[in-house]
mmCIF file of C-alpha atoms in Angstrom:
data_model
loop_
_atom_site.group_PDB
_atom_site.id
_atom_site.type_symbol
_atom_site.label_atom_id
_atom_site.label_comp_id
_atom_site.label_asym_id
_atom_site.label_seq_id
_atom_site.Cartn_x
_atom_site.Cartn_y
_atom_site.Cartn_z
ATOM 1 C CA MET A 243 13.378 8.315 -10.251
ATOM 2 C CA ARG A 244 14.097 5.787 -12.783
ATOM 3 C CA PHE A 245 15.317 2.614 -11.482
ATOM 4 C CA ILE A 246 12.871 0.132 -9.799
ATOM 5 C CA GLY A 247 13.359 -2.805 -7.879
ATOM 6 C CA PHE A 248 10.680 -5.394 -6.865
ATOM 7 C CA THR A 249 10.625 -8.614 -4.796
ATOM 8 C CA ASP A 250 7.594 -10.631 -3.807
ATOM 9 C CA ASP A 251 10.074 -13.199 -1.922
ATOM 10 C CA ASN A 252 9.825 -13.027 1.844
ATOM 11 C CA SER A 253 13.457 -13.374 2.606
ATOM 12 C CA THR A 254 15.975 -10.798 3.779
ATOM 13 C CA GLU A 255 18.374 -12.347 1.124
ATOM 14 C CA MET A 256 16.160 -11.082 -1.668
ATOM 15 C CA LEU A 257 15.798 -7.813 -0.027
ATOM 16 C CA ASP A 258 19.573 -7.553 0.273
ATOM 17 C CA GLN A 259 19.969 -8.274 -3.481
ATOM 18 C CA LEU A 260 17.194 -5.835 -4.444
ATOM 19 C CA LEU A 261 19.096 -2.899 -2.517
ATOM 20 C CA THR A 262 22.531 -4.072 -4.046
ATOM 21 C CA ASN A 263 21.016 -4.022 -7.494
ATOM 22 C CA LEU A 264 19.630 -0.571 -7.115
ATOM 23 C CA SER A 265 22.650 0.809 -5.173
ATOM 24 C CA SER A 266 25.319 -0.489 -7.333
ATOM 25 C CA ASP A 267 24.163 2.027 -10.218
ATOM 26 C CA LYS A 268 26.417 5.228 -9.862
ATOM 27 C CA GLU A 269 23.365 7.367 -10.744
ATOM 28 C CA VAL A 270 21.097 6.157 -7.786
ATOM 29 C CA LYS A 271 21.506 8.578 -4.707
ATOM 30 C CA ALA A 272 18.763 7.243 -2.356
ATOM 31 C CA ILE A 273 16.255 4.504 -2.289
ATOM 32 C CA ILE A 274 12.376 4.850 -1.451
ATOM 33 C CA MET A 275 10.827 1.539 -0.341
ATOM 34 C CA LEU A 276 7.200 0.595 -0.271
ATOM 35 C CA MET A 277 6.732 -2.526 1.722
ATOM 36 C CA ALA A 278 3.574 -4.748 2.179
ATOM 37 C CA GLU A 279 2.574 -5.456 5.853
ATOM 38 C CA ASN A 280 2.587 -9.255 5.262
ATOM 39 C CA CYS A 281 6.204 -9.661 4.587
ATOM 40 C CA SER A 282 7.676 -12.242 6.964
ATOM 41 C CA TYR A 283 10.481 -10.415 8.370
ATOM 42 C CA THR A 284 10.332 -7.233 10.753
ATOM 43 C CA TYR A 285 11.750 -3.919 10.499
ATOM 44 C CA LEU A 286 14.625 -4.978 12.920
ATOM 45 C CA GLU A 287 15.318 -8.263 10.831
ATOM 46 C CA MET A 288 15.909 -6.070 7.801
ATOM 47 C CA GLN A 289 17.407 -3.056 9.556
ATOM 48 C CA PRO A 290 20.967 -4.557 8.909
ATOM 49 C CA GLN A 291 20.296 -4.432 5.144
ATOM 50 C CA LEU A 292 19.274 -1.101 5.157
ATOM 51 C CA GLN A 293 22.214 0.205 7.168
ATOM 52 C CA GLY A 294 24.690 -1.920 5.119
ATOM 53 C CA CYS A 295 23.199 -0.194 1.801
ATOM 54 C CA SER A 296 25.692 2.341 0.150
ATOM 55 C CA VAL A 297 22.794 5.070 -0.152
ATOM 56 C CA PRO A 298 20.154 6.228 2.086
ATOM 57 C CA VAL A 299 17.024 4.090 2.384
ATOM 58 C CA TYR A 300 13.541 5.456 3.402
ATOM 59 C CA GLY A 301 10.298 3.797 3.290
ATOM 60 C CA ALA A 302 6.762 2.823 4.777
ATOM 61 C CA ILE A 303 4.558 -0.239 5.330
ATOM 62 C CA PHE A 304 1.396 -0.518 3.642
ATOM 63 C CA PRO A 305 -1.500 -2.947 3.329
ATOM 64 C CA SER A 306 -0.571 -4.028 -0.141
ATOM 65 C CA ILE A 307 2.007 -2.751 -2.835
ATOM 66 C CA ILE A 308 1.410 -2.183 -6.571
ATOM 67 C CA TYR A 309 3.944 -3.314 -9.315
ATOM 68 C CA GLN A 310 3.238 -3.468 -12.979
ATOM 69 C CA TYR A 311 -0.420 -2.673 -12.528
ATOM 70 C CA LYS A 312 -0.821 -5.787 -10.065
ATOM 71 C CA ASN A 313 -1.336 -5.518 -6.242
ATOM 72 C CA TYR A 314 0.797 -7.912 -3.976
ATOM 73 C CA ASN A 315 0.097 -8.558 -0.311
ATOM 74 C CA LYS A 316 3.673 -9.317 0.445
ATOM 75 C CA GLY A 317 7.032 -8.042 -0.978
ATOM 76 C CA ILE A 318 8.786 -4.609 -1.618
ATOM 77 C CA VAL A 319 8.830 -2.264 -4.462
ATOM 78 C CA ALA A 320 11.642 0.190 -4.524
ATOM 79 C CA ILE A 321 12.576 3.297 -6.553
ATOM 80 C CA GLY A 322 16.235 4.176 -7.021
ATOM 81 C CA VAL A 323 16.275 7.893 -6.815
ATOM 82 C CA THR A 324 18.672 9.567 -9.500
ATOM 83 C CA GLU A 325 17.867 13.252 -8.497
ATOM 84 C CA ASP A 326 19.209 15.223 -5.500
ATOM 85 C CA ILE A 327 16.497 14.891 -2.792
ATOM 86 C CA HIS A 328 16.097 16.498 0.519
ATOM 87 C CA VAL A 329 14.323 14.379 3.305
ATOM 88 C CA LYS A 330 12.648 15.295 6.416
ATOM 89 C CA GLU A 331 11.719 12.820 9.232
ATOM 90 C CA ILE A 332 8.543 14.063 11.044
ATOM 91 C CA ARG A 333 7.511 13.426 14.408
ATOM 92 C CA PHE A 334 4.092 14.991 15.298
ATOM 93 C CA ALA A 335 4.774 15.336 18.937
ATOM 94 C CA ASP A 336 7.700 17.875 18.274
ATOM 95 C CA MET A 337 6.843 21.166 19.859
ATOM 96 C CA ASN A 338 8.597 23.094 17.133
ATOM 97 C CA LEU A 339 7.163 21.297 14.195
ATOM 98 C CA GLU A 340 6.240 24.346 12.310
ATOM 99 C CA ASP A 341 9.507 25.961 12.626
ATOM 100 C CA GLN A 342 10.890 22.737 11.316
ATOM 101 C CA LEU A 343 8.683 23.059 8.301
ATOM 102 C CA TYR A 344 9.912 26.400 7.502
ATOM 103 C CA ASP A 345 13.517 25.465 7.944
ATOM 104 C CA PHE A 346 13.038 22.465 5.448
ATOM 105 C CA ARG A 347 11.252 24.595 2.928
ATOM 106 C CA ASN A 348 14.095 27.299 2.880
ATOM 107 C CA LYS A 349 16.390 24.439 2.388
ATOM 108 C CA CYS A 350 14.484 22.803 -0.334
ATOM 109 C CA GLN A 351 13.617 26.062 -2.164
ATOM 110 C CA GLY A 352 17.182 27.585 -1.658
ATOM 111 C CA ALA A 353 18.436 24.794 -3.973
ATOM 112 C CA SER A 354 15.861 25.415 -6.653
ATOM 113 C CA SER A 355 15.172 28.044 -8.992
ATOM 114 C CA LYS A 356 11.593 29.707 -9.525
ATOM 115 C CA ASN A 357 11.399 28.101 -13.035
ATOM 116 C CA GLU A 358 11.868 24.525 -11.642
ATOM 117 C CA SER A 359 9.026 22.140 -10.868
ATOM 118 C CA ASN A 360 9.043 20.758 -7.433
ATOM 119 C CA LEU A 361 7.549 17.387 -6.081
ATOM 120 C CA MET A 362 6.960 16.166 -2.526
ATOM 121 C CA MET A 363 6.401 12.586 -1.567
ATOM 122 C CA VAL A 364 4.493 12.542 1.599
ATOM 123 C CA LEU A 365 4.226 9.320 3.567
ATOM 124 C CA LEU A 366 2.509 9.506 6.998
ATOM 125 C CA ASP A 367 1.246 7.115 9.812
ATOM 126 C CA GLY A 368 -2.361 6.635 8.275
ATOM 127 C CA PHE A 369 -3.878 5.870 11.675
ATOM 128 C CA SER A 370 -2.453 8.970 13.611
ATOM 129 C CA GLU A 371 -5.059 11.506 15.018
ATOM 130 C CA ASN A 372 -2.811 14.229 13.646
ATOM 131 C CA GLY A 373 -2.473 13.340 9.876
ATOM 132 C CA ALA A 374 -5.025 15.673 8.482
ATOM 133 C CA LYS A 375 -3.917 18.577 10.805
ATOM 134 C CA PHE A 376 -0.276 18.068 9.662
ATOM 135 C CA THR A 377 -1.220 18.058 5.859
ATOM 136 C CA SER A 378 -2.865 21.309 6.413
ATOM 137 C CA GLN A 379 0.173 22.794 8.148
ATOM 138 C CA LEU A 380 2.539 21.367 5.403
ATOM 139 C CA PHE A 381 0.496 23.162 2.808
ATOM 140 C CA SER A 382 0.433 26.571 4.788
ATOM 141 C CA VAL A 383 4.261 26.472 4.707
ATOM 142 C CA PHE A 384 4.705 25.300 1.107
ATOM 143 C CA HIS A 385 1.687 26.510 -0.573
ATOM 144 C CA THR A 386 1.143 25.697 -4.174
ATOM 145 C CA SER A 387 4.714 26.082 -5.133
ATOM 146 C CA THR A 388 5.175 22.159 -4.576
ATOM 147 C CA LYS A 389 3.098 19.425 -5.957
ATOM 148 C CA TYR A 390 2.276 16.591 -3.372
ATOM 149 C CA ILE A 391 1.662 13.046 -3.696
ATOM 150 C CA GLY A 392 1.459 10.331 -1.253
ATOM 151 C CA GLY A 393 -0.593 8.436 1.300
ATOM 152 C CA GLY A 394 -0.948 6.954 4.752
ATOM 153 C CA ALA A 395 1.006 4.030 5.842
ATOM 154 C CA GLY A 396 -0.364 1.092 8.129
ATOM 155 C CA GLY A 397 -2.141 -1.993 7.743
ATOM 156 C CA ARG A 398 -5.713 -3.584 7.367
ATOM 157 C CA SER A 399 -6.450 -4.343 11.039
ATOM 158 C CA CYS A 400 -6.981 -0.422 11.588
ATOM 159 C CA LYS A 401 -4.442 -0.810 14.590
ATOM 160 C CA GLN A 402 -1.777 1.736 14.771
ATOM 161 C CA PHE A 403 1.897 0.488 14.578
ATOM 162 C CA PRO A 404 5.355 1.816 13.558
ATOM 163 C CA CYS A 405 5.139 2.000 9.835
ATOM 164 C CA VAL A 406 7.475 4.729 8.434
ATOM 165 C CA PHE A 407 11.247 4.040 8.479
ATOM 166 C CA SER A 408 14.584 5.066 7.644
ATOM 167 C CA ALA A 409 17.895 2.889 7.902
ATOM 168 C CA ASP A 410 18.239 4.279 11.508
ATOM 169 C CA ALA A 411 14.683 4.066 13.106
ATOM 170 C CA ILE A 412 10.951 3.126 12.686
ATOM 171 C CA TRP A 413 8.280 5.224 14.119
ATOM 172 C CA GLN A 414 4.672 5.980 14.125
ATOM 173 C CA GLU A 415 2.814 9.362 14.999
ATOM 174 C CA GLY A 416 4.992 10.992 12.105
ATOM 175 C CA GLY A 417 6.283 10.659 8.814
ATOM 176 C CA LEU A 418 8.606 11.292 5.859
ATOM 177 C CA LEU A 419 8.840 14.135 3.402
ATOM 178 C CA ILE A 420 10.721 13.559 0.227
ATOM 179 C CA TYR A 421 11.340 16.614 -1.782
ATOM 180 C CA ALA A 422 12.671 16.650 -5.406
ATOM 181 C CA ARG A 423 12.877 18.965 -8.390
ATOM 182 C CA ARG A 424 11.169 17.348 -11.090
ATOM 183 C CA ASP A 425 8.015 17.476 -13.336
ATOM 184 C CA SER A 426 5.032 15.725 -12.186
ATOM 185 C CA SER A 427 1.372 15.336 -13.289
ATOM 186 C CA PHE A 428 -1.405 13.900 -11.438
ATOM 187 C CA GLY A 429 -5.079 12.535 -11.841
ATOM 188 C CA ILE A 430 -7.111 12.285 -8.781
ATOM 189 C CA GLU A 431 -10.636 10.639 -8.735
ATOM 190 C CA HIS A 432 -12.957 8.633 -6.707
ATOM 191 C CA GLY A 433 -16.276 7.644 -8.525
ATOM 192 C CA TRP A 434 -18.413 8.367 -5.520
ATOM 193 C CA VAL A 435 -21.778 10.299 -5.979
ATOM 194 C CA PRO A 436 -24.281 11.657 -3.520
ATOM 195 C CA LEU A 437 -27.015 9.334 -2.175
ATOM 196 C CA TYR A 438 -28.550 11.646 0.206
ATOM 197 C CA GLY A 439 -27.668 15.201 1.548
ATOM 198 C CA PRO A 440 -26.858 17.707 2.236
ATOM 199 C CA LEU A 441 -26.307 17.158 5.923
ATOM 200 C CA ILE A 442 -24.358 19.210 8.550
ATOM 201 C CA ALA A 443 -21.588 17.808 10.981
ATOM 202 C CA SER A 444 -23.093 19.532 13.861
ATOM 203 C CA ALA A 445 -20.890 17.933 16.490
ATOM 204 C CA VAL A 446 -17.371 16.374 15.767
ATOM 205 C CA LYS A 447 -14.418 15.246 18.016
ATOM 206 C CA GLY A 448 -11.513 14.668 15.820
ATOM 207 C CA LYS A 449 -12.498 11.640 13.822
ATOM 208 C CA LEU A 450 -15.602 10.991 15.662
ATOM 209 C CA LEU A 451 -18.787 12.141 13.923
ATOM 210 C CA CYS A 452 -21.329 12.742 17.001
ATOM 211 C CA SER A 453 -24.282 14.397 15.312
ATOM 212 C CA LEU A 454 -25.707 15.104 11.824
ATOM 213 C CA SER A 455 -27.987 18.044 11.161
ATOM 214 C CA TRP A 456 -28.332 18.196 15.231
ATOM 215 C CA LYS A 457 -29.403 14.648 15.742
ATOM 216 C CA ASN A 458 -27.491 11.645 16.742
ATOM 217 C CA ALA A 459 -25.248 10.683 13.736
ATOM 218 C CA LEU A 460 -25.743 6.967 13.903
ATOM 219 C CA ALA A 461 -29.444 7.362 14.230
ATOM 220 C CA VAL A 462 -29.468 9.731 11.126
ATOM 221 C CA TYR A 463 -27.227 7.300 9.159
ATOM 222 C CA LYS A 464 -29.219 4.242 9.982
ATOM 223 C CA SER A 465 -32.534 6.008 9.009
ATOM 224 C CA ILE A 466 -31.217 7.310 5.558
ATOM 225 C CA ILE A 467 -29.891 3.917 4.665
ATOM 226 C CA TRP A 468 -33.081 2.286 5.527
ATOM 227 C CA LYS A 469 -35.077 4.954 3.799
ATOM 228 C CA THR A 470 -33.043 4.940 0.556
ATOM 229 C CA LYS A 471 -31.819 1.362 0.314
ATOM 230 C CA GLN A 472 -34.060 -0.708 2.668
ATOM 231 C CA ILE A 473 -31.104 -1.956 4.248
ATOM 232 C CA GLU A 474 -31.081 -2.252 8.144
ATOM 233 C CA VAL A 475 -28.026 -1.204 9.835
ATOM 234 C CA ASN A 476 -26.789 -2.891 12.943
ATOM 235 C CA HIS A 477 -23.516 -3.390 14.870
ATOM 236 C CA ASP A 478 -22.684 -6.752 13.103
ATOM 237 C CA ASN A 479 -23.074 -5.247 9.610
ATOM 238 C CA PHE A 480 -21.956 -1.617 10.333
ATOM 239 C CA PHE A 481 -18.529 -1.674 8.977
ATOM 240 C CA ASP A 482 -19.489 -3.401 5.685
ATOM 241 C CA ILE A 483 -22.439 -0.923 5.169
ATOM 242 C CA GLY A 484 -20.033 2.066 6.029
ATOM 243 C CA ASN A 485 -17.582 0.808 3.483
ATOM 244 C CA THR A 486 -20.445 0.682 0.912
ATOM 245 C CA PHE A 487 -21.870 4.081 1.794
ATOM 246 C CA PRO A 488 -19.154 6.499 2.818
ATOM 247 C CA LEU A 489 -19.359 10.101 3.751
ATOM 248 C CA GLY A 490 -18.563 13.043 1.281
ATOM 249 C CA VAL A 491 -17.359 16.384 2.382
ATOM 250 C CA TRP A 492 -18.047 19.433 0.138
ATOM 251 C CA ASN A 493 -14.473 20.946 0.296
ATOM 252 C CA ILE A 494 -12.811 24.184 -0.511
ATOM 253 C CA ASN A 495 -12.195 22.971 -4.139
ATOM 254 C CA GLN A 496 -15.764 22.674 -4.736
ATOM 255 C CA GLN A 497 -15.459 18.867 -4.801
ATOM 256 C CA TYR A 498 -16.483 15.994 -2.647
ATOM 257 C CA ALA A 499 -13.589 14.618 -0.479
ATOM 258 C CA ILE A 500 -14.421 11.074 0.767
ATOM 259 C CA ARG A 501 -14.405 10.106 4.339
ATOM 260 C CA ASP A 502 -14.182 6.392 5.166
ATOM 261 C CA ILE A 503 -16.472 5.045 7.864
ATOM 262 C CA ILE A 504 -14.492 2.597 9.838
ATOM 263 C CA GLY A 505 -16.345 1.811 13.099
ATOM 264 C CA LEU A 506 -18.445 2.903 15.837
ATOM 265 C CA GLU A 507 -17.514 4.293 19.406
ATOM 266 C CA LYS A 508 -20.372 4.746 21.876
ATOM 267 C CA ASN A 509 -22.917 5.375 19.361
ATOM 268 C CA ASN A 510 -20.570 7.663 17.395
ATOM 269 C CA ILE A 511 -19.294 7.124 13.950
ATOM 270 C CA ARG A 512 -15.632 6.843 13.607
ATOM 271 C CA LEU A 513 -14.116 8.157 10.393
ATOM 272 C CA ALA A 514 -10.721 7.376 8.763
ATOM 273 C CA ALA A 515 -9.953 11.088 8.614
ATOM 274 C CA PRO A 516 -11.360 14.010 10.621
ATOM 275 C CA ILE A 517 -14.007 16.533 9.555
ATOM 276 C CA GLN A 518 -14.601 19.887 10.739
ATOM 277 C CA GLN A 519 -17.589 21.279 12.576
ATOM 278 C CA ASP A 520 -20.339 22.447 10.700
ATOM 279 C CA GLU A 521 -18.883 21.087 7.508
ATOM 280 C CA VAL A 522 -21.462 20.121 4.743
ATOM 281 C CA LEU A 523 -21.584 16.504 3.767
ATOM 282 C CA SER A 524 -23.575 13.878 2.069
ATOM 283 C CA ILE A 525 -23.711 10.156 2.257
ATOM 284 C CA MET A 526 -22.239 8.715 -0.899
ATOM 285 C CA THR A 527 -22.866 5.712 -3.200
ATOM 286 C CA GLY A 528 -20.728 4.019 -5.888
ATOM 287 C CA SER A 529 -20.631 0.856 -8.013
ATOM 288 C CA VAL A 530 -17.824 -1.380 -9.563
ATOM 289 C CA PHE A 531 -18.563 0.540 -12.943
ATOM 290 C CA SER A 532 -18.312 4.015 -11.488
ATOM 291 C CA LEU A 533 -14.980 3.240 -9.442
ATOM 292 C CA VAL A 534 -13.338 1.557 -12.353
ATOM 293 C CA LYS A 535 -14.345 4.340 -14.737
ATOM 294 C CA ALA A 536 -12.856 6.925 -12.166
ATOM 295 C CA ALA A 537 -9.373 5.036 -11.986
ATOM 296 C CA ALA A 538 -9.355 5.210 -15.773
ATOM 297 C CA LYS A 539 -10.398 8.836 -15.833
ATOM 298 C CA ALA A 540 -7.558 9.479 -13.334
ATOM 299 C CA ALA A 541 -4.878 8.081 -15.532
ATOM 300 C CA VAL A 542 -6.495 10.234 -18.659
ATOM 301 C CA ASN A 543 -6.238 13.291 -16.421
ATOM 302 C CA ALA A 544 -2.498 12.725 -15.459
ATOM 303 C CA VAL A 545 -1.703 12.140 -19.048
ATOM 304 C CA ASN A 546 -3.546 15.390 -20.140
ATOM 305 C CA ASN A 547 -2.397 17.469 -17.278
ATOM 306 C CA ARG A 548 1.367 16.932 -18.259
ATOM 307 C CA PRO A 549 3.436 20.140 -18.589
ATOM 308 C CA ALA A 550 4.632 21.118 -21.973
ATOM 309 C CA GLU A 551 7.983 19.258 -22.801
ATOM 310 C CA SER A 552 7.954 17.237 -19.811
ATOM 311 C CA SER A 553 9.404 13.512 -19.335
ATOM 312 C CA PHE A 554 8.621 10.976 -16.945
ATOM 313 C CA SER A 555 10.091 7.794 -15.562
ATOM 314 C CA LEU A 556 7.317 6.215 -14.030
ATOM 315 C CA ALA A 557 3.537 6.005 -12.929
ATOM 316 C CA LEU A 558 2.997 6.083 -9.324
ATOM 317 C CA ILE A 559 -0.502 4.870 -8.251
ATOM 318 C CA ILE A 560 -1.843 5.744 -4.696
ATOM 319 C CA ASP A 561 -4.942 3.600 -4.362
ATOM 320 C CA CYS A 562 -7.154 3.392 -1.142
ATOM 321 C CA ALA A 563 -7.218 0.125 0.473
ATOM 322 C CA SER A 564 -10.822 0.424 1.221
ATOM 323 C CA ARG A 565 -11.533 0.507 -2.681
ATOM 324 C CA GLU A 566 -10.110 -3.032 -2.832
ATOM 325 C CA MET A 567 -12.320 -4.068 -0.039
ATOM 326 C CA PHE A 568 -15.280 -2.646 -1.898
ATOM 327 C CA LEU A 569 -14.282 -3.745 -5.397
ATOM 328 C CA LYS A 570 -13.181 -7.264 -4.070
ATOM 329 C CA GLU A 571 -12.672 -9.518 -6.993
ATOM 330 C CA HIS A 572 -13.158 -6.609 -9.291
ATOM 331 C CA PHE A 573 -10.162 -4.587 -7.907
ATOM 332 C CA ALA A 574 -7.890 -5.900 -10.751
ATOM 333 C CA ARG A 575 -10.171 -4.155 -13.164
ATOM 334 C CA GLU A 576 -9.252 -0.912 -11.602
ATOM 335 C CA LEU A 577 -5.613 -1.486 -11.994
ATOM 336 C CA ASN A 578 -6.309 -2.697 -15.513
ATOM 337 C CA ALA A 579 -8.090 0.325 -16.382
ATOM 338 C CA ILE A 580 -5.312 2.397 -15.442
ATOM 339 C CA GLU A 581 -2.759 0.288 -17.440
ATOM 340 C CA LYS A 582 -5.057 0.455 -20.425
ATOM 341 C CA GLU A 583 -4.928 4.284 -20.528
ATOM 342 C CA LEU A 584 -1.141 4.544 -19.969
ATOM 343 C CA SER A 585 0.013 1.316 -22.030
ATOM 344 C CA LYS A 586 0.877 3.383 -25.050
ATOM 345 C CA TYR A 587 3.383 5.542 -23.139
ATOM 346 C CA ASP A 588 5.150 2.414 -21.636
ATOM 347 C CA TYR A 589 5.344 3.735 -17.918
ATOM 348 C CA PRO A 590 6.494 1.185 -15.424
ATOM 349 C CA SER A 591 4.143 1.336 -12.552
ATOM 350 C CA ILE A 592 4.683 1.120 -8.830
ATOM 351 C CA GLY A 593 2.552 2.284 -5.855
ATOM 352 C CA ALA A 594 0.658 1.166 -2.862
ATOM 353 C CA LEU A 595 -2.635 0.596 -1.125
ATOM 354 C CA THR A 596 -3.054 3.316 1.305
ATOM 355 C CA ILE A 597 -4.793 4.488 4.453
ATOM 356 C CA GLY A 598 -5.826 7.792 3.071
ATOM 357 C CA GLU A 599 -4.296 9.584 -0.090
ATOM 358 C CA ILE A 600 -2.668 12.594 -0.124
ATOM 359 C CA ALA A 601 -2.324 14.704 -3.491
ATOM 360 C CA SER A 602 -3.202 18.150 -4.770
ATOM 361 C CA LYS A 603 -4.265 19.327 -8.308
ATOM 362 C CA GLU A 604 -2.733 22.485 -9.798
ATOM 363 C CA ASP A 605 -3.185 25.529 -7.562
ATOM 364 C CA GLU A 606 -5.706 23.849 -5.250
ATOM 365 C CA PHE A 607 -5.586 23.204 -1.511
ATOM 366 C CA LEU A 608 -3.769 20.134 -0.393
ATOM 367 C CA GLU A 609 -6.285 17.531 0.398
ATOM 368 C CA LEU A 610 -6.403 14.262 2.507
ATOM 369 C CA HIS A 611 -8.547 11.830 0.821
ATOM 370 C CA ASN A 612 -10.198 8.437 1.391
ATOM 371 C CA LYS A 613 -11.493 5.965 -0.919
ATOM 372 C CA THR A 614 -9.829 7.655 -3.876
ATOM 373 C CA VAL A 615 -7.163 6.833 -6.497
ATOM 374 C CA VAL A 616 -4.313 8.985 -7.396
ATOM 375 C CA VAL A 617 -2.388 8.358 -10.552
ATOM 376 C CA GLY A 618 1.001 10.374 -10.853
ATOM 377 C CA LEU A 619 3.367 10.569 -13.537
ATOM 378 C CA ILE A 620 6.877 11.226 -12.109
#
């Protein structure tokens, strides 16, 4: 994965040039595209360019993309893949999805030896109700034999739309699995700390949190924010307050996995990702300093976790779109902090702002994160 193309020009002509430049190299076997949602052309308008490309093209649409440690609200960044890859298009509605995953695993692992490193890029519909369930299902099939990195596709409106694509189709309620035999190293950090807890998720319905410690969840949340911060929570400011004080779930890896609060539904709290009944959680808090420091730490950890005698082509940054919303004008500091830690290695960088981050540390359970930054060396 060592050839990179980028355009922030909103024209299909520039897209055609990008694809031609990447596919003209004989080493490139496929192209992976990360597309910002504000591109002026639609999938149907760019599909002729995708179908006309001499190598397969796969991709997803995100709130923003990252190129050379800067984020862009329009444009496309693409990777020219030089390895042999295996690709699986996922539709969550398929009744035999688990069987498909086992077949895909056998195909992938049949082509690799036990001593090889395996990497899977996971691009999913970020607003599906089934994303977290699928990541657990994926891990149950592939386990720790594979490292995972990716994120949720979609837009800032929080409205679901078709956002994952190949040259032949675009879809929602599903995703893409892209498997390659190559080394990788990750750092996963968020920078949020407990403000109040522990609490029990005593009643949940998917992504709806209905009660906390056997009391109405909204009433408990409002009471705690008032008690700790003297801020009165109401329907008008709830989204901003939720973005500032998310939830943290104490997980199987003995760490907090962050859950974004994205709205209200009949006095229930709507989350960006589901939590399980009776899980232990806390209300979290953070600052510009703590989030930027966490981003730098993620980069340091990615470097420190490198396998011996490994070589990498690029830095892949998966950063939550809601971190940008929280940091606002300071978001550039987060990307600059990552760049500072990686600058001496001269890795080119690409990435996306995502609706949920997908990554696993070595020998740990695959986790769906929110409000988290993942730095991957691949």
